Tab-separated table of C-alpha atoms in Angstrom:
chain	number	residue	atom	x	y	z
A	225	ALA	CA	0.000	0.000	0.000
A	226	ASP	CA	2.866	2.352	0.800
A	227	ALA	CA	4.484	1.841	-2.601
A	228	THR	CA	1.165	2.337	-4.351
A	229	SER	CA	0.407	5.533	-2.460
A	230	ALA	CA	3.901	6.832	-3.310
A	231	ALA	CA	3.263	6.123	-6.997
A	232	LEU	CA	-0.130	7.845	-6.860
A	233	ALA	CA	1.385	10.928	-5.252
A	234	GLU	CA	3.692	11.284	-8.249
A	235	ILE	CA	0.944	11.150	-10.879
A	236	PRO	CA	0.887	14.470	-12.756
A	237	VAL	CA	-2.192	16.552	-12.086
A	238	ASP	CA	-3.032	16.755	-15.777
A	239	ILE	CA	-2.853	12.973	-16.334
A	240	THR	CA	-6.620	12.750	-16.790
A	241	GLY	CA	-9.660	14.958	-16.881
A	242	HIS	CA	-11.659	12.466	-14.823
A	243	GLY	CA	-12.306	13.147	-11.151
A	244	VAL	CA	-11.742	9.557	-10.063
A	245	VAL	CA	-8.041	10.370	-9.697
A	246	CYS	CA	-9.013	12.792	-6.914
A	247	HIS	CA	-10.519	9.888	-4.978
A	248	ALA	CA	-7.287	7.954	-5.517
A	249	TRP	CA	-5.329	10.873	-4.054
A	250	VAL	CA	-7.600	10.942	-0.990
A	251	VAL	CA	-6.835	7.282	-0.336
A	252	ALA	CA	-3.135	7.721	-1.139
A	253	GLY	CA	-2.949	10.678	1.250
A	254	GLU	CA	-4.607	8.674	3.995
A	255	LEU	CA	-2.217	5.764	3.430
A	256	SER	CA	0.778	8.100	3.358
A	257	VAL	CA	-0.091	9.489	6.775
A	258	ARG	CA	-0.522	5.985	8.153
A	259	ALA	CA	2.898	5.114	6.689
A	260	GLY	CA	4.410	8.104	8.505
A	261	ASP	CA	4.875	10.381	5.474
A	262	PRO	CA	2.728	13.509	5.940
A	263	ALA	CA	4.722	15.401	3.277
A	264	ARG	CA	3.696	12.863	0.640
A	265	ALA	CA	0.127	13.081	1.935
A	266	ARG	CA	0.217	16.872	1.502
A	267	THR	CA	1.278	16.342	-2.104
A	268	CYS	CA	-1.723	14.076	-2.664
A	269	PHE	CA	-4.133	16.568	-1.117
A	270	ALA	CA	-2.586	19.491	-3.035
A	271	ASN	CA	-2.904	17.460	-6.248
A	272	ILE	CA	-6.644	17.288	-5.621
A	273	LEU	CA	-6.851	21.064	-5.396
A	274	ARG	CA	-4.709	21.509	-8.514
A	275	HIS	CA	-6.748	19.061	-10.602
A	276	ARG	CA	-9.583	20.471	-12.691
A	277	PHE	CA	-12.068	18.438	-10.616
A	278	GLY	CA	-10.611	20.035	-7.485
A	279	ARG	CA	-13.034	22.892	-7.979
A	280	PHE	CA	-15.979	20.602	-7.232
A	281	PRO	CA	-17.170	20.824	-3.632
A	282	LEU	CA	-16.507	17.226	-2.552
A	283	HIS	CA	-12.986	17.130	-3.952
A	284	ARG	CA	-12.263	20.607	-2.629
A	285	ALA	CA	-13.469	19.643	0.847
A	286	PHE	CA	-11.289	16.516	0.862
A	287	GLY	CA	-8.247	18.436	-0.391
A	288	LEU	CA	-8.605	21.258	2.113
A	289	ALA	CA	-9.282	18.944	5.055
A	290	GLY	CA	-6.346	16.741	4.121
A	291	LEU	CA	-3.964	19.661	3.881
A	292	ALA	CA	-5.262	21.087	7.157
A	293	ALA	CA	-4.553	17.786	8.875
A	294	THR	CA	-1.068	17.292	7.429
A	295	LEU	CA	0.538	20.710	7.640
A	296	PRO	CA	4.055	20.627	9.057
A	297	PRO	CA	4.482	21.512	12.735
A	298	THR	CA	6.156	24.769	11.668
A	299	ALA	CA	2.972	26.012	9.991
A	300	PRO	CA	0.924	28.485	12.007
A	301	SER	CA	-2.002	26.749	13.696
A	302	GLU	CA	-4.409	29.366	12.388
A	303	VAL	CA	-3.669	28.202	8.829
A	304	ALA	CA	-4.768	24.642	9.594
A	305	ALA	CA	-7.831	26.019	11.389
A	306	ALA	CA	-8.760	28.235	8.415
A	307	LEU	CA	-8.418	25.380	5.922
A	308	GLY	CA	-10.351	23.024	8.186
A	309	ARG	CA	-13.155	25.547	8.617
A	310	MET	CA	-13.554	25.955	4.858
A	311	ALA	CA	-13.654	22.166	4.444
A	312	ALA	CA	-16.320	22.014	7.165
A	313	VAL	CA	-18.316	24.814	5.516
A	314	LEU	CA	-18.309	22.927	2.217
A	315	ALA	CA	-19.264	19.695	3.949
A	316	ALA	CA	-22.133	21.338	5.810
A	317	ARG	CA	-23.360	23.235	2.762
A	318	HIS	CA	-23.512	20.084	0.624
A	319	GLY	CA	-24.284	17.466	3.270
A	320	PHE	CA	-21.004	15.582	2.902
A	321	VAL	CA	-19.928	12.989	5.434
A	322	ALA	CA	-16.446	11.478	5.350
A	323	PRO	CA	-16.346	7.680	5.342
A	324	ASP	CA	-15.588	6.181	8.751
A	325	TRP	CA	-12.364	4.564	7.548
A	326	LEU	CA	-10.786	7.967	6.896
A	327	GLY	CA	-8.735	8.991	9.919
A	328	VAL	CA	-7.050	12.084	8.468
A	329	VAL	CA	-9.632	13.672	6.197
A	330	ARG	CA	-12.402	14.364	8.679
A	331	PHE	CA	-14.084	17.510	7.375
A	332	ASP	CA	-17.270	16.487	9.144
A	333	VAL	CA	-15.722	16.981	12.599
A	334	MET	CA	-13.830	20.230	12.052
A	335	GLY	CA	-16.572	22.460	13.355
A	336	SER	CA	-19.123	24.549	11.582
A	337	ARG	CA	-17.911	28.053	12.389
A	338	PRO	CA	-17.995	30.249	9.312
A	339	SER	CA	-14.723	30.607	7.457
A	340	ALA	CA	-13.072	34.004	7.227
A	341	LEU	CA	-11.715	32.932	3.836
A	342	SER	CA	-13.500	32.495	0.542
A	343	GLU	CA	-13.154	29.114	-1.125
A	344	GLU	CA	-10.593	30.483	-3.575
A	345	GLU	CA	-8.590	32.122	-0.777
A	346	ALA	CA	-8.576	28.842	1.148
A	347	VAL	CA	-7.340	26.932	-1.902
A	348	GLY	CA	-4.641	29.532	-2.559
A	349	LEU	CA	-3.509	29.397	1.052
A	350	ALA	CA	-3.509	25.593	1.025
A	351	LEU	CA	-1.363	25.413	-2.083
A	352	THR	CA	1.225	27.768	-0.630
A	353	CYS	CA	1.648	25.302	2.253
A	354	GLU	CA	2.579	22.367	0.008
A	355	GLU	CA	6.194	22.118	-1.053
A	356	ARG	CA	6.748	21.026	-4.654
């Protein structure tokens, strides 16, 4: 699983126009965290936001929540909170619930306080936190 998640993290964002790759990155990000590689997980979650399907609410919520949960310890805590709030706003707005097997991407438990950021601001902020 670790080798597969590493391979998925390296897939170029423009490999396909289909959104199913975003679901693969969610799983690969989850597996990367479980394997002890949050940096690789961040790449997976950032890939979701960079993909053309990353603009759709479900993918955007997964990408933002994943990045919020995997930011490096040096990142300001308010950044993770802002990204998590936007993921929670999207989840609440569209009635999304993360599957129980996801331990990292839990946008349904991040609180429902309104976000001070717009969706586009949250995505921009998230992508600045991912090293390429």
